Amino acid sequence: MAGSPPPSGSLVTLSNWQDPPYLRWAYLHVRELIPTALISRGAGPVTELPRAERDLDGWTFRVRGERHTVGEMLERTDTDGLLVLHRGRIVTERYDGAMTETTPHLLQSVSKSMTSALTGALVGAGTLRTDGLVTDYVAELRGGSFEGCTVQDLLDMRAGTRFSEAYEDLDADIRISEQVSGWRPRTRPGLPPNLYAYMASLDNQGPHGGPFDYRSILTDVLGWVLERAGGDSFARLYSRYVWSLIGAEQDAEITLDPHGAALQDGGISVTLRDLGRFGLMHLRDGAIGGRQVLPASWVGRVGVPRPDLVEAFDGALTYDGVATPTSHYHDQWWVFDPERGIYGGIGIHGQALVIHSAADAVIVKLSTHAAPLDRDKHELQLAAAIAIGDALEREG
Amino acid sequence: MAGSPPPSGSLVTLSNWQDPPYLRWAYLHVRELIPTALISRGAGPVTELPRAERDLDGWTFRVRGERHTVGEMLERTDTDGLLVLHRGRIVTERYDGAMTETTPHLLQSVSKSMTSALTGALVGAGTLRTDGLVTDYVAELRGGSFEGCTVQDLLDMRAGTRFSEAYEDLDADIRISEQVSGWRPRTRPGLPPNLYAYMASLDNQGPHGGPFDYRSILTDVLGWVLERAGGDSFARLYSRYVWSLIGAEQDAEITLDPHGAALQDGGISVTLRDLGRFGLMHLRDGAIGGRQVLPASWVGRVGVPRPDLVEAFDGALTYDGVATPTSHYHDQWWVFDPERGIYGGIGIHGQALVIHSAADAVIVKLSTHAAPLDRDKHELQLAAAIAIGDALEREG
């Protein structure tokens, strides 16, 4: 958006910012559209990322039998940024369009995997148990639909909560909840005044601990649990336990509803390199810059076979070159291949953070796909990310 | 505001954030309530402020014949922060309540004096003339009430614009305009969609170039002129020409309306020390950290007698210990004593930046007075600031 005022055709507002072409600008300027809380990087030193840059554009990979190049993938997937770290060094760092090395980019549901880290930190600090009940932490949820739901049920998207994630339907819960979270103008009468009240109003569609079913609101319930367990706002807890400890270059931020409730399921913005550092900390068993940020035991949880979660997952991920027979969802991460330690965060409109432990690589891809869930584009870029890791692994 | 959700009695929202007691929290968390644009500090080195700290609490001064101490003044004026710089060193730096050295604080109309600096920078860059017509820069204002108005008329609050600044009246223009700027929920039907359209809708109450009459909206018109002269958004221009050049420790920010228009008249937040650096740059004739940020000729404009402006001012400032017979308003600064180079920015609810050139001192006082214009508190703290400067000057 440029101009004072912007010409009407390029005006980005709360009503259109998630739609093409406006999202291209909006995903880099969320704080200009929605109130946000600072997630401070603190005053510590930056974790330097040495460079060993190479041109990956010609690297090839296959999806559903078709041969693609990395360069072609970047062209076809509305790329804002690509970062590849190998052995802690920057192999590729690239920005397309208006994104720069200091621009925060909306992470959408990669925010969920970032929320996982605070969960691990609070578990490590002894203030949270994943086998604890949600209602142990959030008194307001006692006597309601979250009775009997464990923190782990939230982490694994296995609560019984009824919540439709149909992004294309403006009447789906995910879109209605945006009117509560401040992501969309309030047009529906009678909505709860804030996300907390909204979460407390939810019903169940089945028992807790059932099959995997991806519902964003469960991450926000997790966020509420974290605030109560940690005794502070999500943004301040996140800074204290994670963001100020990883050597981030820039502050992060998270959107707030009109009563100050953060949207953990998708509202975090960070820069490309800082998301790379976050990934690197996971590759290093929770440590970075000489500091153990997360318990190694927490980070290791996504690197072990979990037949129970594979069964609950029921093949929910079908991307070629990405999904394996042991893929599942655990601790707010998509675990693609637990044996090789390949897992990631995925966000609508093309956000991806892939941790490739076997290759000692992190691949970050930030984008603004026109559609929220463009299956082909997501498959293409996730398969490319894993293929890049595989190739780096083969090089040794 | 604390709690998830905050208890209803302590909930801070767009409806109550400017009222006591909520403003105490809100002035430190504006970005959590209103969309904001980043004013980046850039990546340059911080301008270090050496320390030579002293306890000023017992220092005395007189207002209307009564003797006061600095400590008593701080107690009585809802202090969030006090900074005194003398010869470039920190004599006193103090935070009360929840403010910290990294907390941005809303500046209210001290934002106007910050806007002055960008004006000077663009004049220095040759892209703006203060004797130019507003309509030379903003085509949308041609043929309307701003015809014949110069940039200098805006700078000196001498445009003919009709605009009521009666803060206590929710129907006054200043409060209605808050519904346009995003500072208050939109309840009035038929308001213009953004600040630009609002400014273009204003009428005159008299000719341009008339008497001084403090109207905040004129600073926003100036901001519009700056955006057009500089060819970018206010926030980006401000970072490029001012904030990235003074060695600020923290980014600054400015509130945006729903169409991205910045509120130059009062929407900037910065930290206490960074506002001190901004003042120090003025003491140093526009230079800081070895860099000439503003033309010395620009900064010097508030240090010369201006009988014409004194006449236009007509004794509008009556604070004892502050106003002098030559006080006037010029270039978005309150010029208290031009001969001694004592001038400042003043913001409602107790914001003050005082440049005391004779003493080589800067005094910053940030507060959250319960009332917008508490005459006694403003007088007390401004008189204290000047008295502190005077005492430092006497010490030599």
mmCIF file of C-alpha atoms in Angstrom, chain B residues 31-321:
data_model
loop_
_atom_site.group_PDB
_atom_site.id
_atom_site.type_symbol
_atom_site.label_atom_id
_atom_site.label_comp_id
_atom_site.label_asym_id
_atom_site.label_seq_id
_atom_site.Cartn_x
_atom_site.Cartn_y
_atom_site.Cartn_z
ATOM 1 C CA ARG B 31 0.489 -0.419 19.719
ATOM 2 C CA GLU B 32 -1.622 -2.956 21.578
ATOM 3 C CA LEU B 33 -4.671 -0.751 21.117
ATOM 4 C CA ILE B 34 -4.235 0.951 17.747
ATOM 5 C CA PRO B 35 -2.494 -0.083 14.520
ATOM 6 C CA THR B 36 0.939 1.501 14.331
ATOM 7 C CA ALA B 37 3.680 2.022 11.787
ATOM 8 C CA LEU B 38 7.261 1.244 12.657
ATOM 9 C CA ILE B 39 9.676 4.178 12.637
ATOM 10 C CA SER B 40 12.849 2.170 12.400
ATOM 11 C CA ARG B 41 15.982 3.145 14.280
ATOM 12 C CA GLY B 42 17.951 1.493 11.511
ATOM 13 C CA ALA B 43 21.041 -0.567 12.180
ATOM 14 C CA GLY B 44 23.497 2.155 13.164
ATOM 15 C CA PRO B 45 25.273 2.549 16.473
ATOM 16 C CA VAL B 46 23.493 3.895 19.523
ATOM 17 C CA THR B 47 24.451 7.400 20.621
ATOM 18 C CA GLU B 48 25.834 6.698 24.058
ATOM 19 C CA LEU B 49 24.781 8.978 26.886
ATOM 20 C CA PRO B 50 27.449 9.048 29.603
ATOM 21 C CA ARG B 51 26.216 9.335 33.161
ATOM 22 C CA ALA B 52 26.899 11.996 35.757
ATOM 23 C CA GLU B 53 23.962 11.264 37.991
ATOM 24 C CA ARG B 54 22.824 13.395 40.879
ATOM 25 C CA ASP B 55 19.828 13.473 43.129
ATOM 26 C CA LEU B 56 17.673 16.423 42.091
ATOM 27 C CA ASP B 57 14.756 15.642 44.392
ATOM 28 C CA GLY B 58 15.699 18.353 46.863
ATOM 29 C CA TRP B 59 16.251 21.063 44.280
ATOM 30 C CA THR B 60 13.819 23.906 44.753
ATOM 31 C CA PHE B 61 11.983 26.291 42.479
ATOM 32 C CA ARG B 62 9.158 28.790 42.773
ATOM 33 C CA VAL B 63 5.816 28.918 41.004
ATOM 34 C CA ARG B 64 3.420 31.769 41.733
ATOM 35 C CA GLY B 65 5.373 32.577 44.849
ATOM 36 C CA GLU B 66 5.221 29.068 46.252
ATOM 37 C CA ARG B 67 8.359 27.074 46.857
ATOM 38 C CA HIS B 68 8.444 23.522 45.493
ATOM 39 C CA THR B 69 10.988 20.744 45.262
ATOM 40 C CA VAL B 70 11.650 18.606 42.223
ATOM 41 C CA GLY B 71 10.762 15.527 44.233
ATOM 42 C CA GLU B 72 7.428 17.016 45.207
ATOM 43 C CA MET B 73 6.766 17.983 41.597
ATOM 44 C CA LEU B 74 7.429 14.418 40.461
ATOM 45 C CA GLU B 75 5.072 13.094 43.108
ATOM 46 C CA ARG B 76 2.303 15.500 42.178
ATOM 47 C CA THR B 77 2.431 15.159 38.403
ATOM 48 C CA ASP B 78 1.785 11.456 37.755
ATOM 49 C CA THR B 79 5.316 10.892 36.570
ATOM 50 C CA ASP B 80 6.160 8.012 34.260
ATOM 51 C CA GLY B 81 9.667 9.182 33.459
ATOM 52 C CA LEU B 82 12.089 12.048 33.989
ATOM 53 C CA LEU B 83 15.346 12.526 32.130
ATOM 54 C CA VAL B 84 17.761 15.406 32.563
ATOM 55 C CA LEU B 85 20.722 15.711 30.226
ATOM 56 C CA HIS B 86 23.428 18.280 30.931
ATOM 57 C CA ARG B 87 26.356 18.716 28.586
ATOM 58 C CA GLY B 88 25.285 15.495 26.941
ATOM 59 C CA ARG B 89 25.416 13.484 30.144
ATOM 60 C CA ILE B 90 22.563 11.912 32.064
ATOM 61 C CA VAL B 91 22.117 13.851 35.290
ATOM 62 C CA THR B 92 18.888 12.099 36.212
ATOM 63 C CA GLU B 93 16.986 9.222 34.686
ATOM 64 C CA ARG B 94 14.009 8.007 36.597
ATOM 65 C CA TYR B 95 11.015 5.824 35.920
ATOM 66 C CA ASP B 96 7.922 5.613 38.032
ATOM 67 C CA GLY B 97 5.152 3.097 37.742
ATOM 68 C CA ALA B 98 5.400 0.629 34.896
ATOM 69 C CA MET B 99 7.639 2.559 32.520
ATOM 70 C CA THR B 100 11.115 1.179 31.864
ATOM 71 C CA GLU B 101 14.098 2.278 29.837
ATOM 72 C CA THR B 102 12.838 0.302 26.850
ATOM 73 C CA THR B 103 9.174 1.270 27.064
ATOM 74 C CA PRO B 104 7.856 3.603 24.385
ATOM 75 C CA HIS B 105 5.599 6.305 25.851
ATOM 76 C CA LEU B 106 2.934 8.164 23.915
ATOM 77 C CA LEU B 107 4.149 11.704 23.302
ATOM 78 C CA GLN B 108 0.843 13.324 22.438
ATOM 79 C CA SER B 109 1.665 16.777 21.068
ATOM 80 C CA VAL B 110 5.384 16.466 21.585
ATOM 81 C CA SER B 111 4.828 14.514 18.362
ATOM 82 C CA LYS B 112 4.275 17.904 16.752
ATOM 83 C CA SER B 113 7.788 19.020 17.620
ATOM 84 C CA MET B 114 9.103 15.726 16.303
ATOM 85 C CA THR B 115 7.211 16.395 13.092
ATOM 86 C CA SER B 116 8.973 19.740 12.947
ATOM 87 C CA ALA B 117 12.281 17.924 12.613
ATOM 88 C CA LEU B 118 11.199 16.069 9.483
ATOM 89 C CA THR B 119 10.043 19.384 8.096
ATOM 90 C CA GLY B 120 13.512 20.795 8.673
ATOM 91 C CA ALA B 121 15.140 17.763 7.124
ATOM 92 C CA LEU B 122 13.058 18.055 3.963
ATOM 93 C CA VAL B 123 13.745 21.780 3.800
ATOM 94 C CA GLY B 124 17.429 20.942 4.083
ATOM 95 C CA ALA B 125 17.093 18.329 1.367
ATOM 96 C CA GLY B 126 15.593 20.969 -0.885
ATOM 97 C CA THR B 127 12.297 19.169 -1.378
ATOM 98 C CA LEU B 128 10.165 21.524 0.700
ATOM 99 C CA ARG B 129 9.844 25.277 1.131
ATOM 100 C CA THR B 130 8.132 26.675 4.197
ATOM 101 C CA ASP B 131 6.928 29.655 2.184
ATOM 102 C CA GLY B 132 5.373 27.249 -0.297
ATOM 103 C CA LEU B 133 1.637 26.824 -0.441
ATOM 104 C CA VAL B 134 0.036 23.782 1.108
ATOM 105 C CA THR B 135 -1.835 23.363 -2.155
ATOM 106 C CA ASP B 136 1.465 23.203 -4.045
ATOM 107 C CA TYR B 137 2.132 19.926 -2.295
ATOM 108 C CA VAL B 138 -1.316 18.443 -1.751
ATOM 109 C CA ALA B 139 -3.427 18.607 -4.876
ATOM 110 C CA GLU B 140 -6.497 17.346 -3.016
ATOM 111 C CA LEU B 141 -6.580 20.578 -1.017
ATOM 112 C CA ARG B 142 -6.727 22.823 -4.068
ATOM 113 C CA GLY B 143 -9.897 24.826 -4.403
ATOM 114 C CA GLY B 144 -10.756 24.329 -0.731
ATOM 115 C CA SER B 145 -10.205 26.051 2.576
ATOM 116 C CA PHE B 146 -6.424 25.633 2.467
ATOM 117 C CA GLU B 147 -6.048 27.802 -0.650
ATOM 118 C CA GLY B 148 -3.514 30.499 0.201
ATOM 119 C CA CYS B 149 -2.244 28.722 3.306
ATOM 120 C CA THR B 150 1.540 28.404 3.514
ATOM 121 C CA VAL B 151 3.499 25.601 5.092
ATOM 122 C CA GLN B 152 4.719 28.200 7.577
ATOM 123 C CA ASP B 153 1.134 29.001 8.559
ATOM 124 C CA LEU B 154 0.771 25.346 9.549
ATOM 125 C CA LEU B 155 4.111 25.313 11.349
ATOM 126 C CA ASP B 156 3.147 28.354 13.406
ATOM 127 C CA MET B 157 -0.506 27.367 14.010
ATOM 128 C CA ARG B 158 -1.693 30.380 12.045
ATOM 129 C CA ALA B 159 -3.859 28.806 9.363
ATOM 130 C CA GLY B 160 -7.445 30.041 9.254
ATOM 131 C CA THR B 161 -8.879 26.575 9.805
ATOM 132 C CA ARG B 162 -11.923 26.118 12.022
ATOM 133 C CA PHE B 163 -11.111 23.352 14.505
ATOM 134 C CA SER B 164 -12.051 23.183 18.157
ATOM 135 C CA GLU B 165 -9.346 21.885 20.480
ATOM 136 C CA ALA B 166 -11.625 21.598 23.543
ATOM 137 C CA TYR B 167 -10.389 18.278 24.888
ATOM 138 C CA GLU B 168 -13.059 18.019 27.557
ATOM 139 C CA ASP B 169 -15.870 18.191 24.995
ATOM 140 C CA LEU B 170 -16.438 14.864 23.246
ATOM 141 C CA ASP B 171 -18.247 16.742 20.477
ATOM 142 C CA ALA B 172 -15.300 19.054 19.806
ATOM 143 C CA ASP B 173 -13.441 18.605 16.529
ATOM 144 C CA ILE B 174 -10.394 17.203 18.322
ATOM 145 C CA ARG B 175 -12.473 14.378 19.769
ATOM 146 C CA ILE B 176 -14.528 13.764 16.633
ATOM 147 C CA SER B 177 -11.326 13.559 14.617
ATOM 148 C CA GLU B 178 -10.226 10.762 16.954
ATOM 149 C CA GLN B 179 -13.053 8.690 15.524
ATOM 150 C CA VAL B 180 -11.420 9.174 12.130
ATOM 151 C CA SER B 181 -7.842 8.614 13.271
ATOM 152 C CA GLY B 182 -8.632 5.298 14.919
ATOM 153 C CA TRP B 183 -8.128 6.622 18.436
ATOM 154 C CA ARG B 184 -11.765 6.127 19.392
ATOM 155 C CA PRO B 185 -14.548 3.813 18.217
ATOM 156 C CA ARG B 186 -16.490 5.204 15.283
ATOM 157 C CA THR B 187 -19.920 6.044 16.617
ATOM 158 C CA ARG B 188 -20.745 9.155 14.593
ATOM 159 C CA PRO B 189 -22.356 8.400 11.236
ATOM 160 C CA GLY B 190 -21.102 10.009 8.062
ATOM 161 C CA LEU B 191 -17.523 10.631 9.104
ATOM 162 C CA PRO B 192 -14.922 10.747 6.325
ATOM 163 C CA PRO B 193 -13.231 7.370 5.778
ATOM 164 C CA ASN B 194 -9.750 8.569 6.671
ATOM 165 C CA LEU B 195 -7.759 11.514 7.971
ATOM 166 C CA TYR B 196 -6.921 12.737 4.493
ATOM 167 C CA ALA B 197 -10.584 13.075 3.565
ATOM 168 C CA TYR B 198 -11.261 14.602 6.967
ATOM 169 C CA MET B 199 -8.593 17.262 6.460
ATOM 170 C CA ALA B 200 -9.934 18.048 3.011
ATOM 171 C CA SER B 201 -13.380 18.603 4.546
ATOM 172 C CA LEU B 202 -12.312 21.364 6.933
ATOM 173 C CA ASP B 203 -13.580 24.947 6.692
ATOM 174 C CA ASN B 204 -12.017 28.221 7.731
ATOM 175 C CA GLN B 205 -12.875 30.523 10.592
ATOM 176 C CA GLY B 206 -10.667 33.334 9.325
ATOM 177 C CA PRO B 207 -7.859 34.172 6.926
ATOM 178 C CA HIS B 208 -4.610 32.221 6.856
ATOM 179 C CA GLY B 209 -1.649 33.905 8.513
ATOM 180 C CA GLY B 210 -3.768 35.333 11.303
ATOM 181 C CA PRO B 211 -3.320 34.973 15.046
ATOM 182 C CA PHE B 212 -1.799 31.942 16.714
ATOM 183 C CA ASP B 213 -4.478 29.401 17.525
ATOM 184 C CA TYR B 214 -3.423 25.932 18.572
ATOM 185 C CA ARG B 215 -5.221 23.380 16.404
ATOM 186 C CA SER B 216 -3.805 19.864 16.291
ATOM 187 C CA ILE B 217 -5.190 19.060 12.878
ATOM 188 C CA LEU B 218 -2.815 21.593 11.314
ATOM 189 C CA THR B 219 0.079 19.309 12.215
ATOM 190 C CA ASP B 220 -1.641 16.486 10.400
ATOM 191 C CA VAL B 221 -2.022 18.704 7.347
ATOM 192 C CA LEU B 222 1.696 19.415 7.691
ATOM 193 C CA GLY B 223 2.276 15.675 7.846
ATOM 194 C CA TRP B 224 0.362 15.274 4.606
ATOM 195 C CA VAL B 225 2.535 17.965 3.012
ATOM 196 C CA LEU B 226 5.656 16.143 4.220
ATOM 197 C CA GLU B 227 4.492 12.842 2.740
ATOM 198 C CA ARG B 228 3.938 14.495 -0.610
ATOM 199 C CA ALA B 229 7.165 16.506 -0.525
ATOM 200 C CA GLY B 230 9.170 13.473 0.579
ATOM 201 C CA GLY B 231 7.332 10.999 -1.623
ATOM 202 C CA ASP B 232 6.814 8.310 0.985
ATOM 203 C CA SER B 233 4.838 7.502 4.104
ATOM 204 C CA PHE B 234 5.490 9.627 7.167
ATOM 205 C CA ALA B 235 6.879 6.691 9.148
ATOM 206 C CA ARG B 236 9.371 5.719 6.475
ATOM 207 C CA LEU B 237 10.390 9.328 5.854
ATOM 208 C CA TYR B 238 10.809 9.864 9.558
ATOM 209 C CA SER B 239 13.040 6.858 9.890
ATOM 210 C CA ARG B 240 15.107 7.814 6.865
ATOM 211 C CA TYR B 241 15.606 11.503 7.654
ATOM 212 C CA VAL B 242 15.562 11.583 11.435
ATOM 213 C CA TRP B 243 15.167 8.462 13.537
ATOM 214 C CA SER B 244 17.781 6.276 11.860
ATOM 215 C CA LEU B 245 20.320 9.104 12.115
ATOM 216 C CA ILE B 246 20.242 10.112 15.776
ATOM 217 C CA GLY B 247 21.508 6.864 17.300
ATOM 218 C CA ALA B 248 18.198 5.969 18.915
ATOM 219 C CA GLU B 249 18.192 2.838 21.037
ATOM 220 C CA GLN B 250 14.692 1.779 20.121
ATOM 221 C CA ASP B 251 12.374 1.990 17.178
ATOM 222 C CA ALA B 252 9.694 4.643 17.406
ATOM 223 C CA GLU B 253 6.116 4.172 16.255
ATOM 224 C CA ILE B 254 3.138 6.222 15.156
ATOM 225 C CA THR B 255 -0.544 5.376 15.176
ATOM 226 C CA LEU B 256 -2.385 4.828 11.909
ATOM 227 C CA ASP B 257 -5.996 5.291 10.937
ATOM 228 C CA PRO B 258 -7.850 2.436 9.193
ATOM 229 C CA HIS B 259 -6.498 3.611 5.833
ATOM 230 C CA GLY B 260 -2.917 3.932 6.992
ATOM 231 C CA ALA B 261 -2.801 7.677 7.690
ATOM 232 C CA ALA B 262 -0.416 8.570 10.501
ATOM 233 C CA LEU B 263 -1.457 10.916 13.291
ATOM 234 C CA GLN B 264 1.431 13.358 13.395
ATOM 235 C CA ASP B 265 -0.297 15.652 15.856
ATOM 236 C CA GLY B 266 0.012 13.221 18.736
ATOM 237 C CA GLY B 267 0.527 9.612 17.735
ATOM 238 C CA ILE B 268 4.258 9.062 18.161
ATOM 239 C CA SER B 269 5.669 6.892 20.949
ATOM 240 C CA VAL B 270 9.357 6.767 21.875
ATOM 241 C CA THR B 271 11.427 5.877 24.920
ATOM 242 C CA LEU B 272 12.545 8.434 27.475
ATOM 243 C CA ARG B 273 16.222 8.319 26.524
ATOM 244 C CA ASP B 274 15.510 8.463 22.811
ATOM 245 C CA LEU B 275 13.475 11.616 23.276
ATOM 246 C CA GLY B 276 16.468 12.935 25.188
ATOM 247 C CA ARG B 277 18.713 12.167 22.213
ATOM 248 C CA PHE B 278 16.274 13.959 19.952
ATOM 249 C CA GLY B 279 16.526 16.975 22.239
ATOM 250 C CA LEU B 280 20.302 16.706 22.401
ATOM 251 C CA MET B 281 20.465 16.820 18.621
ATOM 252 C CA HIS B 282 18.664 20.163 18.829
ATOM 253 C CA LEU B 283 21.071 21.454 21.471
ATOM 254 C CA ARG B 284 23.911 20.516 19.116
ATOM 255 C CA ASP B 285 22.549 22.611 16.246
ATOM 256 C CA GLY B 286 21.029 19.605 14.518
ATOM 257 C CA ALA B 287 24.036 17.296 14.835
ATOM 258 C CA ILE B 288 24.499 14.161 16.916
ATOM 259 C CA GLY B 289 26.863 11.220 16.757
ATOM 260 C CA GLY B 290 29.106 13.126 14.362
ATOM 261 C CA ARG B 291 26.308 13.530 11.850
ATOM 262 C CA GLN B 292 24.422 16.650 10.795
ATOM 263 C CA VAL B 293 20.837 15.407 10.925
ATOM 264 C CA LEU B 294 19.017 18.730 10.580
ATOM 265 C CA PRO B 295 20.345 21.941 9.054
ATOM 266 C CA ALA B 296 21.765 24.149 11.802
ATOM 267 C CA SER B 297 19.877 26.987 10.170
ATOM 268 C CA TRP B 298 16.619 25.125 10.772
ATOM 269 C CA VAL B 299 17.291 24.411 14.424
ATOM 270 C CA GLY B 300 18.362 28.010 14.938
ATOM 271 C CA ARG B 301 15.011 29.372 13.847
ATOM 272 C CA VAL B 302 13.520 29.001 17.315
ATOM 273 C CA GLY B 303 16.384 30.904 18.925
ATOM 274 C CA VAL B 304 15.808 34.352 17.478
ATOM 275 C CA PRO B 305 13.440 37.135 18.550
ATOM 276 C CA ARG B 306 10.261 37.138 16.509
ATOM 277 C CA PRO B 307 8.161 40.181 17.430
ATOM 278 C CA ASP B 308 5.685 39.261 14.699
ATOM 279 C CA LEU B 309 5.090 35.855 16.221
ATOM 280 C CA VAL B 310 4.988 37.299 19.726
ATOM 281 C CA GLU B 311 2.224 39.581 18.529
ATOM 282 C CA ALA B 312 0.367 36.726 16.848
ATOM 283 C CA PHE B 313 0.799 34.685 20.029
ATOM 284 C CA ASP B 314 -0.823 37.396 22.161
ATOM 285 C CA GLY B 315 0.387 35.977 25.455
ATOM 286 C CA ALA B 316 -1.237 32.604 24.877
ATOM 287 C CA LEU B 317 1.104 30.948 27.370
ATOM 288 C CA THR B 318 0.697 32.073 30.971
ATOM 289 C CA TYR B 319 2.568 29.451 32.976
ATOM 290 C CA ASP B 320 4.558 31.127 35.716
ATOM 291 C CA GLY B 321 8.240 30.343 35.539
#
